[in-house]
Amino acid sequence: MNERKLKILAAVVEEYVRTGEPVGSKAIASLPDIGVSAATVRNDMAMLEQLGYLEQPHTSAGRIPTISGYRLYIDKLMTAQCLSGEERQRLDDMLEQQGPMTEELLIQNATTALAELTQCAAVVSDFSPKFSIISKVEVIPTGKRMYVILLITSGGSIKNKACRLEFDLTHEQLAMFSSCLAEHLEGLSVADLSEEMMERMTEAMGTYVMTMAPLVQGLCEISREMRQHALVFRGESNLFSHEELDKMEVVRFIEHKDELTHLLDDSFSGIRVVFGQEKDSFVIGNSSMIVSKYRKGEHSVGSLGVIGPMRLDYAKVIPYLEYFSQKITDLISETPEDEEE
């Protein structure tokens, strides 16, 4: 694998990404950076095919990259496009639309923007709520024997659960329960909302526990939900516009997209590219997923990803993903949690 062969491989990948058609030796030889004859390019492409980096879909056709070819290109040969100041401002505008910014809105905006920019599906796996601090817990009467538990975190997450009791609570009972919640929960990390902690709080309620059972159950359900991370998709319908992707596989993917959770949560640093044919659970065969982590302080708290055909413009998409991931990291980390309570 001398420098010329690597340059030819990079040229084949970029030409195939641009046109979607198998690439011939004449097209590569005509490029200004190649500087050798079509016959020499043809020989080198044949060698790259033997090495497993290119393949020929039809006998008389040109060649297209294999997964190994894409992998080598992304890891070693690709020159990522630099974002201009004007483009960075446009990305910032896409992130900051729709009013006061919370962590949830910021992450949702980034996912929506990625889907729009790439015309692919975008996904975020967000488990940052469990690192947030519980800033407020309330029990609000909403009707006869109906109460809502409202829990608000430092990150702007709001969870609520409606509960029906057997009878209306007295002012004393409601005040007691609200006081118990505030004492045990406010200022606590969501990650600490364990079953053991909930049991201790229940024991502290003493004889009131049976009366408050539906409220306690509702609070347990909220705590379980908040300890789990959310998986949010945008732009799944974009996948139907890519001819390379099998439409029935796209349908199956949309029906079972929650199965991607483990791929998004795998520990890694930087940018990770997963090809559909490498993973049985990734049901779209001729596809790829590019994933980047974002952080809050010392914690990795989520993953941001783009899902599309294998024939993606990685040099363009990866800088978008890196920019949004870093922007989310910066914005959700700039306020210390002890000041957010």
Short mmCIF file of C-alpha atoms in Angstrom, two decimals:
data_model
loop_
_atom_site.label_atom_id
_atom_site.label_comp_id
_atom_site.label_asym_id
_atom_site.label_seq_id
_atom_site.Cartn_x
_atom_site.Cartn_y
_atom_site.Cartn_z
CA MET A 1 0.00 0.00 0.00
CA ASN A 2 2.16 2.82 -1.27
CA GLU A 3 1.13 6.46 -1.24
CA ARG A 4 -0.22 6.33 -4.80
CA LYS A 5 -2.58 3.43 -4.04
CA LEU A 6 -3.84 5.23 -0.94
CA LYS A 7 -4.46 8.36 -2.99
CA ILE A 8 -6.35 6.32 -5.59
CA LEU A 9 -8.46 4.64 -2.89
CA ALA A 10 -9.36 8.04 -1.42
CA ALA A 11 -10.26 9.32 -4.88
CA VAL A 12 -12.51 6.29 -5.55
CA VAL A 13 -14.35 6.77 -2.25
CA GLU A 14 -14.89 10.48 -2.82
CA GLU A 15 -15.98 10.02 -6.45
CA TYR A 16 -18.40 7.24 -5.49
CA VAL A 17 -19.84 9.37 -2.66
CA ARG A 18 -20.31 12.22 -5.13
CA THR A 19 -21.89 10.26 -8.02
CA GLY A 20 -23.31 7.06 -6.56
CA GLU A 21 -21.95 5.19 -9.60
CA PRO A 22 -19.11 2.64 -9.77
CA VAL A 23 -15.86 4.46 -10.49
CA GLY A 24 -13.68 3.63 -13.50
CA SER A 25 -9.94 4.07 -13.97
CA LYS A 26 -10.35 6.83 -16.58
CA ALA A 27 -12.34 8.99 -14.16
CA ILE A 28 -9.63 8.63 -11.51
CA ALA A 29 -6.74 9.19 -13.97
CA SER A 30 -8.34 12.46 -15.11
CA LEU A 31 -8.15 13.94 -11.61
CA PRO A 32 -5.36 16.55 -11.23
CA ASP A 33 -3.85 15.00 -8.09
CA ILE A 34 -3.37 11.50 -9.53
CA GLY A 35 -0.81 12.15 -12.28
CA VAL A 36 -0.58 8.63 -13.75
CA SER A 37 -2.15 6.88 -16.74
CA ALA A 38 -5.49 5.10 -16.73
CA ALA A 39 -3.65 1.79 -17.18
CA THR A 40 -1.61 2.39 -14.01
CA VAL A 41 -4.76 3.39 -12.12
CA ARG A 42 -6.50 0.25 -13.41
CA ASN A 43 -3.66 -1.96 -12.11
CA ASP A 44 -3.68 -0.24 -8.73
CA MET A 45 -7.46 -0.55 -8.47
CA ALA A 46 -7.16 -4.27 -9.22
CA MET A 47 -4.59 -4.57 -6.42
CA LEU A 48 -6.87 -2.63 -4.05
CA GLU A 49 -9.63 -5.07 -4.93
CA GLN A 50 -7.39 -8.03 -4.12
CA LEU A 51 -6.57 -6.42 -0.78
CA GLY A 52 -10.30 -6.10 0.00
CA TYR A 53 -10.63 -2.30 -0.17
CA LEU A 54 -12.59 -2.13 -3.44
CA GLU A 55 -15.10 -4.38 -5.15
CA GLN A 56 -16.61 -4.64 -8.63
CA PRO A 57 -20.41 -4.93 -8.54
CA HIS A 58 -20.51 -6.11 -12.18
CA THR A 59 -17.83 -7.53 -14.45
CA SER A 60 -17.82 -4.57 -16.83
CA ALA A 61 -18.42 -1.93 -14.16
CA GLY A 62 -16.03 0.27 -12.28
CA ARG A 63 -15.33 -0.27 -8.60
CA ILE A 64 -16.89 0.83 -5.35
CA PRO A 65 -15.47 0.90 -1.79
CA THR A 66 -15.94 -2.04 0.58
CA ILE A 67 -16.46 -1.64 4.32
CA SER A 68 -12.68 -2.04 4.73
CA GLY A 69 -12.15 0.65 2.10
CA TYR A 70 -14.48 3.07 3.87
CA ARG A 71 -12.87 2.25 7.21
CA LEU A 72 -9.33 2.96 5.93
CA TYR A 73 -10.54 6.14 4.23
CA ILE A 74 -12.24 7.46 7.39
CA ASP A 75 -9.40 6.50 9.74
CA LYS A 76 -6.38 7.50 7.65
CA LEU A 77 -7.13 9.28 4.37
CA MET A 78 -10.11 11.60 4.82
CA THR A 79 -9.62 15.35 5.12
CA ALA A 80 -12.56 16.64 7.13
CA GLN A 81 -14.11 19.86 5.86
CA CYS A 82 -13.51 22.92 8.04
CA LEU A 83 -16.61 24.79 9.15
CA SER A 84 -16.54 28.45 8.22
CA GLY A 85 -17.48 31.17 10.69
CA GLU A 86 -20.71 31.73 8.79
CA GLU A 87 -21.58 28.04 8.92
CA ARG A 88 -20.82 27.84 12.64
CA GLN A 89 -23.19 30.75 13.20
CA ARG A 90 -25.87 28.96 11.20
CA LEU A 91 -25.41 25.83 13.34
CA ASP A 92 -25.61 27.93 16.52
CA ASP A 93 -28.86 29.49 15.28
CA MET A 94 -30.30 26.00 14.70
CA LEU A 95 -29.34 24.99 18.25
CA GLU A 96 -30.67 28.06 20.01
CA GLN A 97 -34.11 28.41 18.44
CA GLN A 98 -37.41 28.01 20.33
CA GLY A 99 -36.97 30.12 23.41
CA PRO A 100 -35.14 29.63 26.75
CA MET A 101 -32.54 26.89 26.45
CA THR A 102 -32.65 23.83 28.69
CA GLU A 103 -30.50 20.73 28.35
CA GLU A 104 -33.42 18.77 26.91
CA LEU A 105 -34.27 21.44 24.33
CA LEU A 106 -30.62 21.87 23.36
CA ILE A 107 -30.21 18.14 22.71
CA GLN A 108 -33.51 17.93 20.82
CA ASN A 109 -32.53 20.91 18.65
CA ALA A 110 -29.16 19.33 17.86
CA THR A 111 -30.85 16.09 16.78
CA THR A 112 -33.38 17.94 14.60
CA ALA A 113 -30.61 20.05 13.04
CA LEU A 114 -28.49 17.00 12.22
CA ALA A 115 -31.41 15.28 10.49
CA GLU A 116 -32.09 18.42 8.45
CA LEU A 117 -28.45 19.06 7.51
CA THR A 118 -27.61 15.48 6.53
CA GLN A 119 -31.01 14.38 5.19
CA CYS A 120 -30.49 11.21 7.23
CA ALA A 121 -31.92 9.97 10.51
CA ALA A 122 -30.44 11.49 13.66
CA VAL A 123 -30.54 9.92 17.11
CA VAL A 124 -29.56 10.94 20.60
CA SER A 125 -29.13 8.64 23.57
CA ASP A 126 -29.46 10.92 26.58
CA PHE A 127 -28.78 9.73 30.10
CA SER A 128 -27.78 13.12 31.48
CA PRO A 129 -30.95 13.42 33.63
CA LYS A 130 -29.54 10.88 36.07
CA PHE A 131 -26.61 13.22 36.74
CA SER A 132 -28.93 16.17 37.43
CA ILE A 133 -29.92 17.42 40.85
CA ILE A 134 -33.53 17.33 42.01
CA SER A 135 -34.36 20.97 42.56
CA LYS A 136 -38.06 20.76 43.41
CA VAL A 137 -40.72 18.16 44.25
CA GLU A 138 -44.39 19.03 44.66
CA VAL A 139 -47.70 17.26 45.18
CA ILE A 140 -50.52 19.20 43.52
CA PRO A 141 -54.25 18.45 44.04
CA THR A 142 -55.92 18.44 40.61
CA GLY A 143 -59.42 17.15 41.35
CA LYS A 144 -61.44 14.89 43.58
CA ARG A 145 -58.99 12.26 44.94
CA MET A 146 -56.56 13.15 42.11
CA TYR A 147 -53.01 14.39 42.75
CA VAL A 148 -50.00 15.05 40.52
CA ILE A 149 -46.42 14.52 41.66
CA LEU A 150 -44.17 17.09 39.94
CA LEU A 151 -40.39 16.63 39.94
CA ILE A 152 -38.03 19.23 38.43
CA THR A 153 -34.26 18.80 37.98
CA SER A 154 -31.39 21.25 37.67
CA GLY A 155 -31.05 20.35 33.99
CA GLY A 156 -34.58 21.55 33.22
CA SER A 157 -36.18 18.09 33.07
CA ILE A 158 -39.76 17.99 34.32
CA LYS A 159 -41.47 14.72 35.19
CA ASN A 160 -44.97 14.31 36.51
CA LYS A 161 -47.25 11.44 37.46
CA ALA A 162 -51.00 11.56 38.09
CA CYS A 163 -52.18 9.45 41.03
CA ARG A 164 -55.69 8.55 42.23
CA LEU A 165 -56.18 7.98 45.95
CA GLU A 166 -58.98 6.21 47.78
CA PHE A 167 -59.94 9.46 49.52
CA ASP A 168 -58.94 13.10 49.62
CA LEU A 169 -55.95 14.06 51.72
CA THR A 170 -56.30 16.52 54.55
CA HIS A 171 -54.16 19.66 54.56
CA GLU A 172 -52.10 18.07 57.33
CA GLN A 173 -51.47 14.87 55.35
CA LEU A 174 -50.58 16.77 52.19
CA ALA A 175 -48.22 19.06 54.09
CA MET A 176 -46.58 16.08 55.80
CA PHE A 177 -46.01 14.23 52.52
CA SER A 178 -44.70 17.34 50.76
CA SER A 179 -42.32 18.01 53.66
CA CYS A 180 -41.09 14.41 53.56
CA LEU A 181 -40.40 14.65 49.82
CA ALA A 182 -38.51 17.92 50.19
CA GLU A 183 -36.42 16.59 53.07
CA HIS A 184 -35.40 13.36 51.35
CA LEU A 185 -35.27 14.33 47.67
CA GLU A 186 -34.48 17.99 47.06
CA GLY A 187 -30.76 18.46 46.44
CA LEU A 188 -30.32 14.76 45.68
CA SER A 189 -28.81 13.48 42.43
CA VAL A 190 -31.27 11.58 40.23
CA ALA A 191 -28.66 8.79 40.11
CA ASP A 192 -29.22 8.34 43.86
CA LEU A 193 -32.94 7.64 43.45
CA SER A 194 -32.37 3.98 44.20
CA GLU A 195 -34.97 1.48 45.36
CA GLU A 196 -33.18 1.37 48.74
CA MET A 197 -33.42 5.14 49.15
CA MET A 198 -37.14 5.05 48.31
CA GLU A 199 -37.65 2.32 50.93
CA ARG A 200 -35.94 4.47 53.57
CA MET A 201 -38.18 7.39 52.72
CA THR A 202 -41.25 5.13 52.94
CA GLU A 203 -40.17 3.90 56.38
CA ALA A 204 -39.79 7.52 57.52
CA MET A 205 -43.47 8.14 56.68
CA GLY A 206 -44.55 5.66 59.36
CA THR A 207 -48.30 5.15 59.70
CA TYR A 208 -49.06 7.44 56.77
CA VAL A 209 -47.51 5.04 54.27
CA MET A 210 -50.69 3.08 53.49
CA THR A 211 -52.68 6.26 52.96
CA MET A 212 -50.02 7.62 50.58
CA ALA A 213 -49.34 4.31 48.78
CA PRO A 214 -50.42 5.50 45.27
CA LEU A 215 -48.28 8.63 45.62
CA VAL A 216 -45.28 6.59 46.76
CA GLN A 217 -45.81 4.22 43.81
CA GLY A 218 -46.02 7.17 41.43
CA LEU A 219 -42.79 8.59 42.80
CA CYS A 220 -41.05 5.23 42.36
CA GLU A 221 -42.17 5.13 38.72
CA ILE A 222 -40.83 8.65 38.11
CA SER A 223 -37.49 7.74 39.69
CA ARG A 224 -37.15 4.65 37.47
CA GLU A 225 -37.96 6.68 34.36
CA MET A 226 -35.40 9.34 35.23
CA ARG A 227 -32.64 6.83 35.89
CA GLN A 228 -33.16 5.38 32.44
CA HIS A 229 -31.79 7.23 29.45
CA ALA A 230 -33.96 8.46 26.63
CA LEU A 231 -33.56 7.50 22.98
CA VAL A 232 -34.85 10.21 20.66
CA PHE A 233 -34.97 10.01 16.84
CA ARG A 234 -35.50 12.68 14.23
CA GLY A 235 -35.76 12.35 10.44
CA GLU A 236 -36.37 8.59 10.19
CA SER A 237 -38.45 9.22 7.05
CA ASN A 238 -35.33 10.66 5.37
CA LEU A 239 -34.03 7.10 5.07
CA PHE A 240 -36.70 6.26 2.49
CA SER A 241 -35.19 8.81 0.09
CA HIS A 242 -31.89 6.92 -0.19
CA GLU A 243 -32.12 4.42 -3.04
CA GLU A 244 -29.27 2.28 -1.66
CA LEU A 245 -31.31 1.36 1.40
CA ASP A 246 -33.82 -1.47 1.25
CA LYS A 247 -37.23 0.01 2.07
CA MET A 248 -38.45 -3.02 4.01
CA GLU A 249 -35.25 -2.98 6.08
CA VAL A 250 -35.87 0.70 6.82
CA VAL A 251 -39.40 -0.16 7.98
CA ARG A 252 -38.05 -2.91 10.27
CA PHE A 253 -35.43 -0.53 11.60
CA ILE A 254 -38.07 2.09 12.48
CA GLU A 255 -40.15 -0.57 14.23
CA HIS A 256 -37.17 -1.84 16.28
CA LYS A 257 -35.01 1.26 16.56
CA ASP A 258 -34.78 1.00 20.37
CA GLU A 259 -32.45 -1.97 19.79
CA LEU A 260 -29.73 0.55 18.89
CA THR A 261 -29.34 1.55 22.52
CA HIS A 262 -26.36 -0.70 23.21
CA LEU A 263 -24.52 0.52 20.09
CA LEU A 264 -24.95 4.13 21.18
CA ASP A 265 -23.90 3.43 24.76
CA ASP A 266 -20.74 1.42 24.03
CA SER A 267 -17.74 3.12 25.61
CA PHE A 268 -15.49 4.89 23.11
CA SER A 269 -13.81 8.23 22.60
CA GLY A 270 -13.92 10.57 19.61
CA ILE A 271 -15.97 9.57 16.57
CA ARG A 272 -17.15 6.00 16.03
CA VAL A 273 -18.46 4.64 12.72
CA VAL A 274 -20.58 1.45 12.71
CA PHE A 275 -21.54 -0.24 9.44
CA GLY A 276 -24.85 -2.06 9.23
CA GLN A 277 -23.37 -5.25 7.80
CA GLU A 278 -21.09 -5.54 10.84
CA LYS A 279 -23.93 -5.61 13.39
CA ASP A 280 -26.80 -8.12 13.35
CA SER A 281 -29.03 -5.81 15.40
CA PHE A 282 -28.57 -2.97 12.90
CA VAL A 283 -31.18 -4.21 10.48
CA ILE A 284 -30.40 -1.87 7.53
CA GLY A 285 -27.68 -3.73 5.65
CA ASN A 286 -26.12 -1.11 3.38
CA SER A 287 -26.00 1.59 6.05
CA SER A 288 -23.70 3.31 8.48
CA MET A 289 -24.06 5.09 11.80
CA ILE A 290 -21.65 7.80 12.95
CA VAL A 291 -21.69 8.40 16.71
CA SER A 292 -20.06 10.96 18.98
CA LYS A 293 -20.23 11.19 22.78
CA TYR A 294 -20.98 14.38 24.70
CA ARG A 295 -20.07 15.00 28.30
CA LYS A 296 -21.09 16.92 31.39
CA GLY A 297 -18.11 17.55 33.63
CA GLU A 298 -16.36 14.22 34.11
CA HIS A 299 -19.32 12.13 32.99
CA SER A 300 -20.10 10.85 29.52
CA VAL A 301 -23.82 11.59 29.53
CA GLY A 302 -25.04 10.82 26.02
CA SER A 303 -24.38 9.95 22.41
CA LEU A 304 -25.33 11.85 19.26
CA GLY A 305 -25.52 9.94 15.99
CA VAL A 306 -26.37 10.07 12.29
CA ILE A 307 -27.78 7.04 10.46
CA GLY A 308 -27.74 6.89 6.68
CA PRO A 309 -26.45 4.93 3.71
CA MET A 310 -22.87 3.66 3.67
CA ARG A 311 -22.29 6.11 0.83
CA LEU A 312 -22.22 9.15 3.12
CA ASP A 313 -20.11 12.26 2.73
CA TYR A 314 -18.16 11.51 5.91
CA ALA A 315 -15.82 14.47 5.43
CA LYS A 316 -18.86 16.76 5.67
CA VAL A 317 -21.06 14.92 8.18
CA ILE A 318 -18.39 14.21 10.81
CA PRO A 319 -17.52 17.91 11.37
CA TYR A 320 -21.24 18.64 11.95
CA LEU A 321 -21.43 15.84 14.50
CA GLU A 322 -18.23 16.92 16.25
CA TYR A 323 -19.39 20.53 16.42
CA PHE A 324 -22.80 19.73 17.90
CA SER A 325 -21.33 17.25 20.40
CA GLN A 326 -18.76 19.78 21.59
CA LYS A 327 -21.36 22.54 21.72
CA ILE A 328 -23.66 20.41 23.87
CA THR A 329 -20.73 19.48 26.12
CA ASP A 330 -19.77 23.14 26.54
CA LEU A 331 -23.28 24.42 27.22
CA ILE A 332 -24.38 21.74 29.68
CA SER A 333 -21.06 21.88 31.55
CA GLU A 334 -20.67 25.63 31.93
CA THR A 335 -22.87 25.92 35.06
CA PRO A 336 -21.66 23.92 38.09
CA GLU A 337 -24.36 21.59 39.38
CA ASP A 338 -24.19 22.99 42.91
CA GLU A 339 -25.23 26.36 41.46
CA GLU A 340 -28.11 24.81 39.51
CA GLU A 341 -30.15 23.63 42.48
#
